[in-house]
XYZ file of C-alpha atoms in Angstrom:
77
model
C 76.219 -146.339 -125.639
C 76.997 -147.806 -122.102
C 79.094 -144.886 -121.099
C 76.036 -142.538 -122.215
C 73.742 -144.491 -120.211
C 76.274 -144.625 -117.097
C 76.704 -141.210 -117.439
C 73.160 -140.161 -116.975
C 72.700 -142.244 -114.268
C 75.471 -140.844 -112.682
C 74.091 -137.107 -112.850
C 73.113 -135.901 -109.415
C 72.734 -132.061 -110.994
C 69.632 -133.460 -112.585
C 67.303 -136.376 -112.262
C 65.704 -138.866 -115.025
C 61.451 -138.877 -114.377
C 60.725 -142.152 -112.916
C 59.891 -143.699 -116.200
C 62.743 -142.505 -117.876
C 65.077 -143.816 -114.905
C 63.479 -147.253 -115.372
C 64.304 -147.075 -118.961
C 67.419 -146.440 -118.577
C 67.714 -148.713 -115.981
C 66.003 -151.698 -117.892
C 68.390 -150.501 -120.698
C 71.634 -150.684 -118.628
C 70.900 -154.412 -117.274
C 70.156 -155.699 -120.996
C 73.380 -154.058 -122.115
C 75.635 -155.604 -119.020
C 73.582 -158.822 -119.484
C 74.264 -159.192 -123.326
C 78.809 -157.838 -122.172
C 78.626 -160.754 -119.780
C 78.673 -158.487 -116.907
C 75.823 -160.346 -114.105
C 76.593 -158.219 -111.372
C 75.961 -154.506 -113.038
C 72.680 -156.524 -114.817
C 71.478 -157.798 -111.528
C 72.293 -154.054 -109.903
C 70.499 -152.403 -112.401
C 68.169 -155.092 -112.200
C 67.495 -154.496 -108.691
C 67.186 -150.725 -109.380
C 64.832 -151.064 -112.050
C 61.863 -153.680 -109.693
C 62.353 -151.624 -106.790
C 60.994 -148.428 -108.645
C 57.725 -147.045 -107.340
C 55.861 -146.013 -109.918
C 52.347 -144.630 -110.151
C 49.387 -146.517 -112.404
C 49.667 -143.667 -114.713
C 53.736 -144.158 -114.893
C 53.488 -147.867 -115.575
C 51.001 -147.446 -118.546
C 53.518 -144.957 -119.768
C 56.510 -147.673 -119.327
C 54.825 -150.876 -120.275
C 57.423 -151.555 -122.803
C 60.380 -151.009 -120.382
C 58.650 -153.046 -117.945
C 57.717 -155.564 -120.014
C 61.754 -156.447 -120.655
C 62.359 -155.632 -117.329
C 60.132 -159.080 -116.708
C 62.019 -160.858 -119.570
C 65.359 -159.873 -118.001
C 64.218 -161.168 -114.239
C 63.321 -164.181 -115.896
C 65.843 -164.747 -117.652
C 68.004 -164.530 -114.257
C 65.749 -166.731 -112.596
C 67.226 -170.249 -111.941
């Protein structure tokens, strides 16, 4: 599954929506987080927060953005 999800990421021929691109973001940082690997989590981490999104895109990603708030916290010392 992590090479999928690197893969689209990767893909400059086409472009996730913003929701989907936090998704997969969120997705990629829970993934690295659970492998052991901080520095991809806290990348796609990063990636994920720094996301503009409208009010209509957040009600659409309130799950993904939900565990992107469990993940932060969980990194939080």
């Amino acid at each position: 599954m992590v090479k999928v999800v690197d893969r689209v990421l990767r893909l400059t021929d086409e472009t996730p929506t913003p929701v989907q691109l936090l998704q997969l973001l969120v997705l990629r940082a829970d993934i690295a987080g659970r492998l052991g690997d901080e520095e991809t989590a806290q990348t796609a981490l990063a990636r994920a927060a720094a996301l503009d999104l409208t009010e209509a895109e957040r009600d659409q990603a309130r799950d993904a953005l939900t565990r992107l708030e469990d993940l932060l916290a969980a990194t939080r010392p």
